[in-house]
Short mmCIF file of C-alpha atoms in Angstrom, two decimals:
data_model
loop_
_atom_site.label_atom_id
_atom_site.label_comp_id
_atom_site.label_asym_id
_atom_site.label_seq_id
_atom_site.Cartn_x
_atom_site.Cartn_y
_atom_site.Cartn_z
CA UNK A 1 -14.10 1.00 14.13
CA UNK A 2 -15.71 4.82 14.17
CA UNK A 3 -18.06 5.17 11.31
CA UNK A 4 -17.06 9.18 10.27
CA UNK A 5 -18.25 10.00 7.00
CA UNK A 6 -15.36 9.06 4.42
CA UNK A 7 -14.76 10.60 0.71
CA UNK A 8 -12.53 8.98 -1.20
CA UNK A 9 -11.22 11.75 -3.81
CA UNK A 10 -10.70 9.37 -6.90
CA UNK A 11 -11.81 6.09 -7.55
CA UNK A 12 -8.50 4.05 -8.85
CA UNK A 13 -7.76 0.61 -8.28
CA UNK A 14 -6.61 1.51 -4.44
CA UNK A 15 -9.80 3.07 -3.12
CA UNK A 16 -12.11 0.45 -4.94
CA UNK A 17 -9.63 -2.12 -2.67
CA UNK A 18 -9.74 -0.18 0.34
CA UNK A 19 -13.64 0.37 0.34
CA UNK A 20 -14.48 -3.20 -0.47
CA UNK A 21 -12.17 -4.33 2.55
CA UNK A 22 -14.62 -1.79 4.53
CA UNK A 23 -17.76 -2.94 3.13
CA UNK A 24 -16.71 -6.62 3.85
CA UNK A 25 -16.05 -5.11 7.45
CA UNK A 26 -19.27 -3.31 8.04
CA UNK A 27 -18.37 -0.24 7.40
CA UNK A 28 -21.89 1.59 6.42
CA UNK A 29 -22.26 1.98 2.63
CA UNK A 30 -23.96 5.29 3.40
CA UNK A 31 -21.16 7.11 5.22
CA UNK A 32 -18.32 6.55 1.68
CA UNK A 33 -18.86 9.01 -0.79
CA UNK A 34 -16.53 8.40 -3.68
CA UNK A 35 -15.71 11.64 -6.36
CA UNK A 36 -14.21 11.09 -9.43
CA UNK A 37 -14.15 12.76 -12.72
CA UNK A 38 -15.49 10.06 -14.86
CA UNK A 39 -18.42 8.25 -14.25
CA UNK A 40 -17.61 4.44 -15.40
CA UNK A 41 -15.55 3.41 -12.17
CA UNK A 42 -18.32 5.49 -10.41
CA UNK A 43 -21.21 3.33 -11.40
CA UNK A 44 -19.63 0.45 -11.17
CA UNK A 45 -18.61 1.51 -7.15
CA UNK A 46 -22.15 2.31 -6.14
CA UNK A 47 -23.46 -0.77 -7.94
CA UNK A 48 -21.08 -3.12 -6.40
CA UNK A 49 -21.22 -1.38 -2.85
CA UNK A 50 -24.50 0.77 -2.86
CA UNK A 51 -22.20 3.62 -1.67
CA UNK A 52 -22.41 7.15 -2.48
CA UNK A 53 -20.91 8.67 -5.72
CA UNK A 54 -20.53 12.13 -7.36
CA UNK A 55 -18.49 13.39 -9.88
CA UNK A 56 -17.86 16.85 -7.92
CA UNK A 57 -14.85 16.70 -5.18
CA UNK A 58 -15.95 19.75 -3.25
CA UNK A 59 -19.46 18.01 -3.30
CA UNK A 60 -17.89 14.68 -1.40
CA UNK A 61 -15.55 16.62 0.76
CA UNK A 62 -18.16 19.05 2.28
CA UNK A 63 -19.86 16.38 4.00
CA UNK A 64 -17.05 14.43 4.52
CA UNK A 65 -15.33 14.11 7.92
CA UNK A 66 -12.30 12.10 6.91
CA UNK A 67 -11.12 12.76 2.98
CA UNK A 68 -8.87 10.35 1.61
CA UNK A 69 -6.15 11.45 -1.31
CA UNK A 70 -6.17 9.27 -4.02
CA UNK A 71 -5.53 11.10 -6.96
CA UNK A 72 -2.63 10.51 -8.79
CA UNK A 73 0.53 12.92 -7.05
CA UNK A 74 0.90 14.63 -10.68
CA UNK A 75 -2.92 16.55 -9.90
CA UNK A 76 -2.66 16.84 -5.90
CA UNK A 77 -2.11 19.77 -5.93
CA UNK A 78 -4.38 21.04 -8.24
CA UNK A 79 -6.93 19.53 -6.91
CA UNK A 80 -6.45 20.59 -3.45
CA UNK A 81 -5.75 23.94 -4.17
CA UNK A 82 -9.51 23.82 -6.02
CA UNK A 83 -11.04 21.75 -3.29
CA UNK A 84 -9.83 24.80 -0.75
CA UNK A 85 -11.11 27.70 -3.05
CA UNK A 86 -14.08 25.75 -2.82
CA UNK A 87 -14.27 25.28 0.21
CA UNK A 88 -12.93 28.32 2.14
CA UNK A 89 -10.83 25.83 4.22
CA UNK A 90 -10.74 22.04 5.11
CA UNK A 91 -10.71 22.98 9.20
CA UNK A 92 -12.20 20.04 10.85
CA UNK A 93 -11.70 17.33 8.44
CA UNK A 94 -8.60 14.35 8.51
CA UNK A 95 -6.92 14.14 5.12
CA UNK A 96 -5.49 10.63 4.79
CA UNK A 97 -2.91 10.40 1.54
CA UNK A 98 -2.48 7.43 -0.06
CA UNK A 99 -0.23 8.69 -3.07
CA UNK A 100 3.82 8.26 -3.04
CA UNK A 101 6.19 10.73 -3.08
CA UNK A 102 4.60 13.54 -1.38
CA UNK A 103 5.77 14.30 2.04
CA UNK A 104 3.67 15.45 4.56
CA UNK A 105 5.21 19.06 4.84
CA UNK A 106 4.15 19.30 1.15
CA UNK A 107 0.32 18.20 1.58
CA UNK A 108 0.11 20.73 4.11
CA UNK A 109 1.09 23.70 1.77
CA UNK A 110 -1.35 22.13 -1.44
CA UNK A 111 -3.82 21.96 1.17
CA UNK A 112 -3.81 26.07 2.46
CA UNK A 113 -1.57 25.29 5.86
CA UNK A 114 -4.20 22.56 6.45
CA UNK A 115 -2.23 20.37 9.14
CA UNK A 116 -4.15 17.34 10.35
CA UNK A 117 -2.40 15.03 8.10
CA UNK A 118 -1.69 11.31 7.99
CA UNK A 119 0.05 9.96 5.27
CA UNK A 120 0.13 6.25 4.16
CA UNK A 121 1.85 4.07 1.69
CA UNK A 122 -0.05 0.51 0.56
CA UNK A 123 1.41 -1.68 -1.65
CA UNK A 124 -0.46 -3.92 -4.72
CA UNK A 125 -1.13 -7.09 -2.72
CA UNK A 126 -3.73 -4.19 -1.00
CA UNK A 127 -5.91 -5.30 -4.20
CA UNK A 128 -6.65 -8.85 -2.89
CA UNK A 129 -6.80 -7.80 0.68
CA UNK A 130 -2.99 -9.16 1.31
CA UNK A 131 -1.57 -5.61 1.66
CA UNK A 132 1.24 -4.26 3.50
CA UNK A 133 0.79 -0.63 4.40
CA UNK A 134 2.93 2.03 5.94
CA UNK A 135 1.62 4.81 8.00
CA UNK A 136 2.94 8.44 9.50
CA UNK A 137 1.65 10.78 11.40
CA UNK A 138 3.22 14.00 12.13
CA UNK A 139 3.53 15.27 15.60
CA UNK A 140 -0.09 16.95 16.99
CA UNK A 141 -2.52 14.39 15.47
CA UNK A 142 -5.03 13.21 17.62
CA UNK A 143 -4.99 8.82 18.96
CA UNK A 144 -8.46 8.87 17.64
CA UNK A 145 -7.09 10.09 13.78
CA UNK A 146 -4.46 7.26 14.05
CA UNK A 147 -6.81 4.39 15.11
CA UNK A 148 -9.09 5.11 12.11
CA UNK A 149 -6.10 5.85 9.22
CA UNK A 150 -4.81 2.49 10.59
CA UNK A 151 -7.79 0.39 11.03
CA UNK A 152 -9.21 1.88 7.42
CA UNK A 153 -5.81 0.08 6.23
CA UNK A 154 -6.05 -2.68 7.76
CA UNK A 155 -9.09 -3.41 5.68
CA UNK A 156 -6.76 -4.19 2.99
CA UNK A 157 -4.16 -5.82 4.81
CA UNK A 158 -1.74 -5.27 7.99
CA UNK A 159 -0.13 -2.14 8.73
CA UNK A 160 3.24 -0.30 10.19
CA UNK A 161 3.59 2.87 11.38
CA UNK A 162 6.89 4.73 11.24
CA UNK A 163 8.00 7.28 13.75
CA UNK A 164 9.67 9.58 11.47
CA UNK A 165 8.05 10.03 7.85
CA UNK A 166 11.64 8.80 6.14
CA UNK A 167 10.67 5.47 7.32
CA UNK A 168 8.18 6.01 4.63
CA UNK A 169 10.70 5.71 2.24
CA UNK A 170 11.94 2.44 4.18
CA UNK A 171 8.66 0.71 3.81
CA UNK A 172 8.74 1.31 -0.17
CA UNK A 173 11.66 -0.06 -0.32
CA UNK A 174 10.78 -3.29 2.11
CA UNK A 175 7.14 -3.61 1.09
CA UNK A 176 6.05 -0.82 -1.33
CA UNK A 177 8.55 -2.20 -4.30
CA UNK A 178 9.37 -5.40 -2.82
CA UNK A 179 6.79 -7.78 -4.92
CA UNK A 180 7.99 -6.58 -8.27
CA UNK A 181 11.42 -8.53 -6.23
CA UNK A 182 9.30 -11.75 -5.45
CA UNK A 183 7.98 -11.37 -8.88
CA UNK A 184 11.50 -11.48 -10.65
CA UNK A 185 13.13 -13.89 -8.56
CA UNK A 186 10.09 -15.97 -9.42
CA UNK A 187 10.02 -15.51 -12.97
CA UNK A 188 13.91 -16.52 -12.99
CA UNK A 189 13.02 -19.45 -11.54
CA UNK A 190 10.20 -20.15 -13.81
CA UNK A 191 12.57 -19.96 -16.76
CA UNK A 192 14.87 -21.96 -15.63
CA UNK A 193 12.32 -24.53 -15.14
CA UNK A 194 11.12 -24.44 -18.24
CA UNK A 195 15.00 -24.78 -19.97
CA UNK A 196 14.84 -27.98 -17.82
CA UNK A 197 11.77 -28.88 -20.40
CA UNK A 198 8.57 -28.06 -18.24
CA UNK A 199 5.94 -26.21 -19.71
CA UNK A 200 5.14 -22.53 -19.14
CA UNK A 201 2.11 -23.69 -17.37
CA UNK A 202 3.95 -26.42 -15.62
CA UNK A 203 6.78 -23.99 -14.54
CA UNK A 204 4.05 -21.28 -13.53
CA UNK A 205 2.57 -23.72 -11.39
CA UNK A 206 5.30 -25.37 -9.80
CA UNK A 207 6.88 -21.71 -8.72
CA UNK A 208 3.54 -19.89 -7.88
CA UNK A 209 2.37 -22.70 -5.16
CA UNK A 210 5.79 -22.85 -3.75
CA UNK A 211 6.01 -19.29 -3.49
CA UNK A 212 2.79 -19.51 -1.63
CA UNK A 213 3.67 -22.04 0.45
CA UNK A 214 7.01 -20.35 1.72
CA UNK A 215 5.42 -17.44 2.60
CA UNK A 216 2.44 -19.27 4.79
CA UNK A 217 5.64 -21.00 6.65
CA UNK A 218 6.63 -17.60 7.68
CA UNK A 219 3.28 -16.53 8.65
CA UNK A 220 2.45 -19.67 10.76
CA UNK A 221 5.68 -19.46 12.29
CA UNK A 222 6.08 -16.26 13.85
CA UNK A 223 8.65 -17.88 16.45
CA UNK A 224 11.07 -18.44 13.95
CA UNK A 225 13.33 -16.61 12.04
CA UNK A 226 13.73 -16.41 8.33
CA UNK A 227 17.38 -18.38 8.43
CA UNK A 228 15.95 -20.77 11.15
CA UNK A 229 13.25 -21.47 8.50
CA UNK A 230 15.69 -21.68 5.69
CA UNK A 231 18.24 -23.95 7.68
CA UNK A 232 15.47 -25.94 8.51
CA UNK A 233 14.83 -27.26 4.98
CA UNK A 234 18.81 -27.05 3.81
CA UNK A 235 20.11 -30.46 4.72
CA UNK A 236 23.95 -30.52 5.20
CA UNK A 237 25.73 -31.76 1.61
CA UNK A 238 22.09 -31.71 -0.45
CA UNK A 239 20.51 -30.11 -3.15
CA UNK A 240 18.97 -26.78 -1.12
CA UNK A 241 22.73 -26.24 0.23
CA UNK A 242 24.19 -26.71 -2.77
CA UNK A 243 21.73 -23.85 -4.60
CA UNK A 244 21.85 -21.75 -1.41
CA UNK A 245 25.60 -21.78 -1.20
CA UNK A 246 25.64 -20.58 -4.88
CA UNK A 247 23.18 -17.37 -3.94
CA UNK A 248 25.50 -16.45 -1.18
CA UNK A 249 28.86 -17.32 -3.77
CA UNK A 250 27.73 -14.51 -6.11
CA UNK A 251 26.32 -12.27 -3.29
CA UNK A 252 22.29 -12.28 -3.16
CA UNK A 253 22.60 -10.74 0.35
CA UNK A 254 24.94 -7.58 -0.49
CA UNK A 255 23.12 -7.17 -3.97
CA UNK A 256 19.56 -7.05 -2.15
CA UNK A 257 20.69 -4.38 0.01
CA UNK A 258 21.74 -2.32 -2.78
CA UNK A 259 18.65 -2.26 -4.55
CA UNK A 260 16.78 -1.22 -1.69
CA UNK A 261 18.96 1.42 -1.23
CA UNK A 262 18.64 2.49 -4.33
CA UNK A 263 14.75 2.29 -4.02
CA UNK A 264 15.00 4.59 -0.89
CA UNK A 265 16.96 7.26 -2.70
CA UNK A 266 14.35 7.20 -5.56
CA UNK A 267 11.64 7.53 -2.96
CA UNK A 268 13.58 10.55 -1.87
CA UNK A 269 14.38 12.18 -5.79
CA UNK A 270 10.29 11.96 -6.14
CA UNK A 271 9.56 14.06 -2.80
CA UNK A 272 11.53 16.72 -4.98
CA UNK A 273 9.30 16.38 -7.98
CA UNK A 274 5.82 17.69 -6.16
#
């Protein structure tokens, strides 16, 4: 991986992720410079790390070669527009976004017509180095820019890249949102479990490790596909058919697609909002 001299703007729960996956990696302490406005998560970076810190953006981007974005979309633009008055321009430097809902088109204007612009969306299994991360990059950036934005992702996790930046909006919906769905599904199951008399604990257990277990099947079986794997453990006339004919009786399948529908055309109201 290329070593360039990396500034994370903001120091939330992402960049902490995505420069300990670095660290863990190789990546020189000495070339991250992290900038945030509070000094807590600061210390506790360059303790943990031994990277650099400073609470003055335009002090991390100067030296910086790639910035990354990580300020909540709300204050992107302000703090853009104040990192460019700074500044006088960010020529020569890769801006790498990791905040939702702000399109490409839209970093470019915050940013003074700055146009060498890749934007990304990780999800919150990025935090324990499980993430799933989506990537764009609009027409005119360099191979070099891409292999870095993705292999600085892949620190946390494995990564897509879209063709066309409303793919973006596909990978909330299939990856971005999807493990608050895991998470509910799971929790139904849970509390079911514990109506047939197990204990929180015992219900906690007994759906967590299954969960975990049903996704390593899919993982160590790249050959198959997700209804070979499910036929595979749905004898004809037992229990698994019995429950799996009932999901597909009151329409799991059609009611799944809907709500990631409706995630994608949230993803596209928010684009609106910045």
């Amino acid at each position: 991986m290329q070593h360039r001299v990396l500034a994370f703007i903001g120091a939330g729960n992402m960049s902490r992720s995505i420069i300990a996956g670095l660290i863990q990696a190789g990546y020189p302490a000495e070339r991250i410079i992290a900038a945030n406005p509070s000094r807590p998560k600061l210390d506790e970076l360059a303790s943990q790390f031994g990277i650099r810190i400073t609470q003055d953006n335009a002090e991390a981007a100067r030296e910086a070669e790639v910035i990354v974005l990580a300020v909540k979309p709300q204050l992107m633009a302000g703090m853009l527009a104040a990192l460019v008055a700074e500044l006088g321009s960010l020529e020569g430097k890769l801006l790498v976004s990791i905040a939702a809902g702000i399109r490409v088109e839209r970093l470019q204007e915050m940013a003074g017509g700055h146009d060498r612009i890749i934007r990304t969306m990780p999800n919150t299994p990025s935090l324990l180095g499980l993430g799933m991360t989506g990537l764009y990059a609009p027409p005119g950036i360099g191979q070099a820019d891409r292999d870095f934005a993705e292999q600085m992702m892949q620190a946390v996790g494995k990564t897509l890249w879209v063709e066309q930046e409303s793919g973006i909006n596909g990978v909330i919906a299939a990856a971005g949102s999807a493990p608050a769905y895991f998470f509910l599904f799971m929790q139904a199951i849970a509390e079911e479990a514990e109506a047939m008399g197990f204990t929180p604990e015992q219900a906690r257990l007994l759906v967590q490790q299954t969960a975990l277990g049903a996704a390593a099947m899919v993982e160590q079986n790249p050959e198959l596909s997700l209804q070979t794997l499910r036929e595979q453990v749905t004898s004809k006339g037992g229990t698994t058919a019995e429950a799996v004919k009932t999901f597909q009786e009151q329409g799991l399948m059609p009611l799944t697609a809907r709500a990631m529908q409706a995630a994608v055309t949230r993803a596209g109201e928010m684009e609106t909002l910045f």
